[in-house]
GROMACS .gro file of C-alpha atoms in nm:
model
  308
    1MET     CA    1   3.336   1.178   1.782
    2GLY     CA    2   3.394   1.108   2.148
    3GLN     CA    3   3.333   0.733   2.104
    4LYS     CA    4   3.613   0.693   1.845
    5ILE     CA    5   3.891   0.928   1.954
    6HIS     CA    6   4.146   0.850   2.225
    7PRO     CA    7   3.999   0.995   2.549
    8THR     CA    8   4.334   1.121   2.680
    9GLY     CA    9   4.438   1.291   2.355
   10PHE     CA   10   4.092   1.447   2.323
   11ARG     CA   11   4.129   1.616   2.664
   12LEU     CA   12   4.497   1.716   2.658
   13ALA     CA   13   4.429   2.089   2.649
   14VAL     CA   14   4.142   2.075   2.901
   15SER     CA   15   4.173   1.826   3.184
   16ARG     CA   16   4.467   1.595   3.101
   17ASN     CA   17   4.842   1.643   3.068
   18TRP     CA   18   5.117   1.487   2.861
   19SER     CA   19   5.310   1.181   2.983
   20SER     CA   20   5.636   1.316   2.835
   21ARG     CA   21   5.713   1.673   2.939
   22TRP     CA   22   6.016   1.821   2.766
   23TYR     CA   23   6.111   2.050   2.479
   24ALA     CA   24   6.349   1.971   2.192
   25SER     CA   25   6.454   2.119   1.861
   26ASN     CA   26   6.333   1.974   1.534
   27ARG     CA   27   6.663   1.792   1.490
   28ASP     CA   28   6.652   1.616   1.831
   29PHE     CA   29   6.279   1.563   1.870
   30ALA     CA   30   6.250   1.228   1.691
   31GLY     CA   31   6.546   1.076   1.875
   32MET     CA   32   6.419   1.180   2.218
   33LEU     CA   33   6.071   1.050   2.140
   34ALA     CA   34   6.216   0.713   2.036
   35GLU     CA   35   6.410   0.702   2.364
   36ASP     CA   36   6.089   0.758   2.560
   37ILE     CA   37   5.918   0.471   2.377
   38LYS     CA   38   6.207   0.235   2.452
   39VAL     CA   39   6.208   0.336   2.820
   40ARG     CA   40   5.836   0.268   2.854
   41GLU     CA   41   5.865  -0.072   2.687
   42TYR     CA   42   6.160  -0.162   2.910
   43LEU     CA   43   5.976  -0.060   3.228
   44LYS     CA   44   5.662  -0.246   3.120
   45LYS     CA   45   5.861  -0.565   3.073
   46LYS     CA   46   6.083  -0.519   3.379
   47LEU     CA   47   5.801  -0.424   3.619
   48LYS     CA   48   5.535  -0.660   3.489
   49ASN     CA   49   5.435  -0.776   3.838
   50ALA     CA   50   5.456  -0.434   4.004
   51SER     CA   51   5.112  -0.306   3.887
   52VAL     CA   52   5.248   0.001   3.707
   53SER     CA   53   4.973   0.245   3.612
   54ARG     CA   54   5.170   0.503   3.410
   55VAL     CA   55   5.520   0.643   3.361
   56LEU     CA   56   5.596   1.016   3.356
   57ILE     CA   57   5.919   1.127   3.184
   58GLU     CA   58   6.070   1.474   3.231
   59ARG     CA   59   6.401   1.608   3.097
   60PRO     CA   60   6.519   1.918   3.287
   61ALA     CA   61   6.862   2.059   3.179
   62LYS     CA   62   7.057   1.754   3.056
   63ASN     CA   63   6.901   1.529   3.317
   64ALA     CA   64   6.608   1.290   3.324
   65ARG     CA   65   6.344   1.245   3.591
   66ILE     CA   66   6.119   0.940   3.565
   67THR     CA   67   5.814   0.903   3.791
   68ILE     CA   68   5.660   0.557   3.816
   69TYR     CA   69   5.300   0.531   3.944
   70SER     CA   70   5.254   0.186   4.094
   71ALA     CA   71   5.003   0.012   4.319
   72ARG     CA   72   5.286  -0.198   4.468
   73PRO     CA   73   5.581   0.036   4.528
   74GLY     CA   74   5.759  -0.220   4.744
   75VAL     CA   75   5.808  -0.447   4.442
   76VAL     CA   76   5.966  -0.161   4.246
   77ILE     CA   77   6.201  -0.054   4.526
   78GLY     CA   78   6.308  -0.406   4.620
   79LYS     CA   79   6.492  -0.526   4.928
   80LYS     CA   80   6.690  -0.237   5.080
   81GLY     CA   81   6.645  -0.039   4.758
   82GLU     CA   82   6.858  -0.270   4.545
   83ASP     CA   83   6.610  -0.301   4.258
   84ILE     CA   84   6.562   0.072   4.216
   85GLU     CA   85   6.938   0.132   4.208
   86ASN     CA   86   6.978  -0.125   3.932
   87LEU     CA   87   6.688   0.039   3.752
   88LYS     CA   88   6.860   0.379   3.766
   89ARG     CA   89   7.180   0.240   3.616
   90GLU     CA   90   6.997   0.068   3.329
   91LEU     CA   91   6.793   0.378   3.247
   92GLY     CA   92   7.104   0.596   3.262
   93LYS     CA   93   7.274   0.375   3.003
   94GLN     CA   94   6.974   0.396   2.770
   95LEU     CA   95   6.929   0.773   2.796
   96GLY     CA   96   7.294   0.871   2.832
   97VAL     CA   97   7.218   1.127   3.107
   98PRO     CA   98   7.183   1.107   3.487
   99VAL     CA   99   6.842   0.964   3.578
  100ALA     CA  100   6.638   1.022   3.894
  101VAL     CA  101   6.361   0.769   3.960
  102ASN     CA  102   6.063   0.856   4.179
  103ILE     CA  103   5.796   0.611   4.294
  104GLU     CA  104   5.436   0.725   4.349
  105GLU     CA  105   5.177   0.495   4.504
  106VAL     CA  106   4.834   0.450   4.345
  107ARG     CA  107   4.588   0.466   4.635
  108LYS     CA  108   4.287   0.309   4.460
  109PRO     CA  109   4.396   0.058   4.197
  110GLU     CA  110   4.033  -0.060   4.158
  111ILE     CA  111   3.940   0.263   3.973
  112ASP     CA  112   4.259   0.297   3.767
  113ALA     CA  113   4.181   0.207   3.406
  114GLN     CA  114   4.525   0.069   3.319
  115LEU     CA  115   4.542  -0.148   3.628
  116ILE     CA  116   4.190  -0.280   3.564
  117ALA     CA  117   4.284  -0.375   3.207
  118ASP     CA  118   4.603  -0.549   3.324
  119SER     CA  119   4.409  -0.741   3.588
  120ILE     CA  120   4.153  -0.866   3.334
  121THR     CA  121   4.423  -0.979   3.090
  122GLN     CA  122   4.602  -1.172   3.364
  123GLN     CA  123   4.277  -1.353   3.446
  124LEU     CA  124   4.215  -1.431   3.078
  125GLU     CA  125   4.561  -1.585   3.051
  126LYS     CA  126   4.469  -1.808   3.347
  127ARG     CA  127   4.163  -1.933   3.154
  128ILE     CA  128   3.907  -1.750   3.367
  129MET     CA  129   3.576  -1.672   3.193
  130PHE     CA  130   3.592  -1.324   3.044
  131ARG     CA  131   3.238  -1.228   3.155
  132ARG     CA  132   3.317  -1.313   3.516
  133ALA     CA  133   3.641  -1.112   3.507
  134MET     CA  134   3.475  -0.808   3.347
  135LYS     CA  135   3.174  -0.799   3.581
  136ARG     CA  136   3.390  -0.844   3.890
  137ALA     CA  137   3.611  -0.552   3.785
  138MET     CA  138   3.305  -0.332   3.722
  139GLN     CA  139   3.156  -0.410   4.064
  140ASN     CA  140   3.482  -0.327   4.243
  141ALA     CA  141   3.518   0.003   4.055
  142MET     CA  142   3.164   0.119   4.131
  143ARG     CA  143   3.202   0.018   4.495
  144LEU     CA  144   3.522   0.225   4.530
  145GLY     CA  145   3.364   0.549   4.403
  146ALA     CA  146   3.370   0.544   4.022
  147GLN     CA  147   3.066   0.710   3.863
  148GLY     CA  148   3.078   0.492   3.554
  149ILE     CA  149   3.286   0.224   3.384
  150LYS     CA  150   3.291   0.057   3.042
  151ILE     CA  151   3.495  -0.253   2.956
  152MET     CA  152   3.538  -0.397   2.606
  153SER     CA  153   3.701  -0.728   2.510
  154ALA     CA  154   3.772  -0.838   2.153
  155GLY     CA  155   3.920  -1.155   2.004
  156ARG     CA  156   3.861  -1.530   2.021
  157LEU     CA  157   3.666  -1.514   2.345
  158ASN     CA  158   3.643  -1.853   2.519
  159GLY     CA  159   3.843  -2.003   2.232
  160ILE     CA  160   3.570  -1.982   1.967
  161GLU     CA  161   3.671  -1.994   1.601
  162ILE     CA  162   3.518  -1.660   1.499
  163ALA     CA  163   3.642  -1.355   1.686
  164ARG     CA  164   3.386  -1.116   1.829
  165THR     CA  165   3.361  -0.809   2.052
  166GLU     CA  166   3.168  -0.782   2.377
  167TRP     CA  167   3.140  -0.489   2.613
  168TYR     CA  168   2.962  -0.404   2.937
  169ARG     CA  169   2.887  -0.069   3.091
  170GLU     CA  170   2.766   0.041   3.431
  171GLY     CA  171   2.686   0.399   3.533
  172ARG     CA  172   2.760   0.702   3.311
  173VAL     CA  173   3.057   0.728   3.073
  174PRO     CA  174   3.023   1.067   2.890
  175LEU     CA  175   3.302   1.035   2.633
  176HIS     CA  176   3.215   1.356   2.447
  177THR     CA  177   3.209   1.584   2.754
  178LEU     CA  178   3.544   1.759   2.777
  179ARG     CA  179   3.515   1.845   3.145
  180ALA     CA  180   3.454   1.478   3.231
  181ASP     CA  181   3.753   1.304   3.391
  182ILE     CA  182   3.780   0.987   3.181
  183ASP     CA  183   4.061   0.744   3.262
  184TYR     CA  184   4.149   0.513   2.973
  185GLY     CA  185   4.367   0.202   2.960
  186THR     CA  186   4.439  -0.087   2.724
  187SER     CA  187   4.603  -0.426   2.759
  188GLU     CA  188   4.652  -0.750   2.565
  189ALA     CA  189   4.611  -1.108   2.682
  190LYS     CA  190   4.827  -1.361   2.496
  191THR     CA  191   4.631  -1.687   2.513
  192THR     CA  192   4.681  -2.018   2.335
  193TYR     CA  193   4.401  -1.925   2.092
  194GLY     CA  194   4.544  -1.585   2.006
  195VAL     CA  195   4.557  -1.229   2.138
  196ILE     CA  196   4.256  -1.080   2.321
  197GLY     CA  197   4.247  -0.702   2.353
  198VAL     CA  198   4.091  -0.527   2.653
  199LYS     CA  199   3.991  -0.159   2.674
  200VAL     CA  200   3.868   0.015   2.989
  201TRP     CA  201   3.703   0.356   3.035
  202VAL     CA  202   3.647   0.486   3.390
  203TYR     CA  203   3.443   0.801   3.461
  204LYS     CA  204   3.554   0.967   3.786
  205GLY     CA  205   3.342   1.284   3.777
  206ASP     CA  206   3.370   1.631   3.626
  207THR     CA  207   3.679   1.845   3.666
  208LEU     CA  208   3.807   2.176   3.532
  209GLY     CA  209   4.156   2.036   3.497
  210ARG     CA  210   4.378   2.341   3.527
  211ASN     CA  211   4.431   2.501   3.865
  212ASP     CA  212   4.522   2.845   3.729
  213LEU     CA  213   4.167   2.931   3.623
  214PRO     CA  214   4.027   3.245   3.789
  215ALA     CA  215   3.793   3.181   4.077
  216VAL     CA  216   3.431   3.276   4.019
  217GLU     CA  217   3.287   3.497   4.292
  218THR     CA  218   2.936   3.403   4.397
  219PRO     CA  219   2.701   3.673   4.528
  220ARG     CA  220   2.624   3.666   4.897
  221PRO     CA  221   2.280   3.547   5.006
  222GLU     CA  222   2.024   3.803   5.111
  223GLU     CA  223   2.048   3.715   5.480
  224GLU     CA  224   2.425   3.770   5.483
  225ARG     CA  225   2.410   4.124   5.344
  226ARG     CA  226   2.454   4.409   5.591
  227PRO     CA  227   2.148   4.631   5.651
  228ARG     CA  228   2.164   4.972   5.493
  229GLY     CA  229   2.224   5.266   5.723
  230PRO     CA  230   1.999   5.572   5.774
  231ARG     CA  231   1.971   5.830   5.500
  232ARG     CA  232   2.115   6.179   5.525
  233ASP     CA  233   1.772   6.340   5.535
  234GLY     CA  234   1.672   6.130   5.836
  235ARG     CA  235   1.444   5.886   5.656
  236PRO     CA  236   1.503   5.515   5.721
  237GLY     CA  237   1.723   5.330   5.473
  238GLY     CA  238   1.607   5.070   5.227
  239ASP     CA  239   1.421   5.083   4.905
  240ARG     CA  240   1.243   5.396   4.790
  241PRO     CA  241   0.883   5.434   4.909
  242GLY     CA  242   0.638   5.313   4.651
  243SER     CA  243   0.900   5.122   4.453
  244ASP     CA  244   0.699   4.803   4.491
  245ARG     CA  245   0.385   4.946   4.330
  246ARG     CA  246   0.223   4.759   4.049
  247GLY     CA  247  -0.024   4.872   3.786
  248PRO     CA  248  -0.070   5.174   3.561
  249GLY     CA  249  -0.039   5.432   3.842
  250PRO     CA  250   0.227   5.702   3.843
  251ARG     CA  251   0.578   5.582   3.906
  252ALA     CA  252   0.720   5.665   4.249
  253GLY     CA  253   0.956   5.958   4.241
  254ALA     CA  254   0.848   6.071   3.892
  255ARG     CA  255   0.905   6.440   3.832
  256GLY     CA  256   0.648   6.676   3.683
  257PRO     CA  257   0.710   6.971   3.451
  258ILE     CA  258   0.959   7.236   3.551
  259GLY     CA  259   0.797   7.483   3.789
  260GLY     CA  260   0.573   7.230   3.958
  261ASN     CA  261   0.250   7.331   3.769
  262VAL     CA  262   0.045   7.138   3.518
  263ALA     CA  263  -0.115   7.317   3.223
  264PRO     CA  264  -0.497   7.283   3.201
  265ALA     CA  265  -0.620   7.027   2.952
  266ASP     CA  266  -0.896   7.256   2.801
  267GLY     CA  267  -0.657   7.535   2.696
  268SER     CA  268  -0.833   7.801   2.909
  269ASP     CA  269  -0.664   8.081   3.100
  270LYS     CA  270  -0.731   7.922   3.437
  271PRO     CA  271  -0.438   7.932   3.674
  272ALA     CA  272  -0.238   7.612   3.678
  273GLU     CA  273  -0.267   7.389   3.983
  274ALA     CA  274   0.040   7.275   4.168
  275THR     CA  275   0.109   6.903   4.148
  276GLY     CA  276   0.106   6.714   4.469
  277ALA     CA  277  -0.091   6.983   4.658
  278ALA     CA  278  -0.357   6.859   4.893
  279PRO     CA  279  -0.716   6.937   4.784
  280ALA     CA  280  -0.904   7.202   4.982
  281ALA     CA  281  -1.121   7.071   5.260
  282PRO     CA  282  -1.497   7.115   5.214
  283GLY     CA  283  -1.634   7.425   5.389
  284ALA     CA  284  -1.299   7.597   5.415
  285ASP     CA  285  -1.265   7.963   5.309
  286SER     CA  286  -1.108   7.986   4.969
  287LYS     CA  287  -1.060   8.288   4.747
  288PRO     CA  288  -1.239   8.287   4.410
  289ALA     CA  289  -1.019   8.237   4.110
  290VAL     CA  290  -0.932   8.560   3.927
  291LYS     CA  291  -0.985   8.557   3.553
  292ARG     CA  292  -0.700   8.701   3.355
  293VAL     CA  293  -0.777   8.947   3.073
  294ARG     CA  294  -0.532   8.976   2.789
  295LYS     CA  295  -0.456   9.342   2.702
  296PRO     CA  296  -0.372   9.448   2.345
  297ALA     CA  297  -0.016   9.545   2.267
  298PRO     CA  298   0.062   9.924   2.265
  299ALA     CA  299   0.178   9.922   1.905
  300ALA     CA  300  -0.145   9.769   1.785
  301ALA     CA  301  -0.352  10.031   1.979
  302ALA     CA  302  -0.163  10.321   1.817
  303ASP     CA  303  -0.226  10.190   1.466
  304GLY     CA  304  -0.597  10.171   1.541
  305ALA     CA  305  -0.610  10.539   1.653
  306LYS     CA  306  -0.454  10.661   1.327
  307ASN     CA  307  -0.705  10.470   1.120
  308GLU     CA  308  -0.991  10.646   1.296
   0.00000   0.00000   0.00000
């Protein structure tokens, strides 16, 4: 069900991609995966105030390339690039291979699900009413171009004794449509009453995801088609004459029997009339029809003479 499954994992083969892109043997896979988890936890703690949306980890040929998507790249880089150099050294010690760190800026943090969730949790930790924080985030997302957003908060909201869950939605959030671009993010607010969890779904429109899909050719409109040239027999081009007829009449271009004559319906020996011939005009001289007489076969005549 689209409402229960993780939206990113549900769309991995269609419109989303993995956050860790590398290959490993069965023996090394678990260790490399554990290293990725430690790196993400370290970056989340180290860059808590840098508005980090996501971290992409790649391992090409005994190296590591880490791409950090942040809404505040200046905080990550630091003064004269000092912070990013220290970050490279720390990550190199953890992974044991040379590490290259790239910083990508998030242009619209108001429609990024992870950044929205982090912003709401920071407001909850400052004792701001959860309804006000959620509605303000939804208004900003819809104003910046999101087609739909859903925010859910769960825990001891406003410090009440019994935990509950509340959610708000604005616009469309089609979780079961695979072509829908759904951005999903979670965060936790550690308050004096306990932990409050926040989940955010942002619908940004439909997408095909992969760029290597074959392009679909659309037929040209009628007005853009070139006119057909003249026919070889001199007649103007276009559709066949009579092709637009309707009703039970004869179909245009239909052929008659071989020879061009039609046999009489009464079975008489009248000469067959040619199809398509124009009828004789009244008063015009016309020769009378000649009646054919069938002659007996010679063999039959000889047998009759002997019998006489």
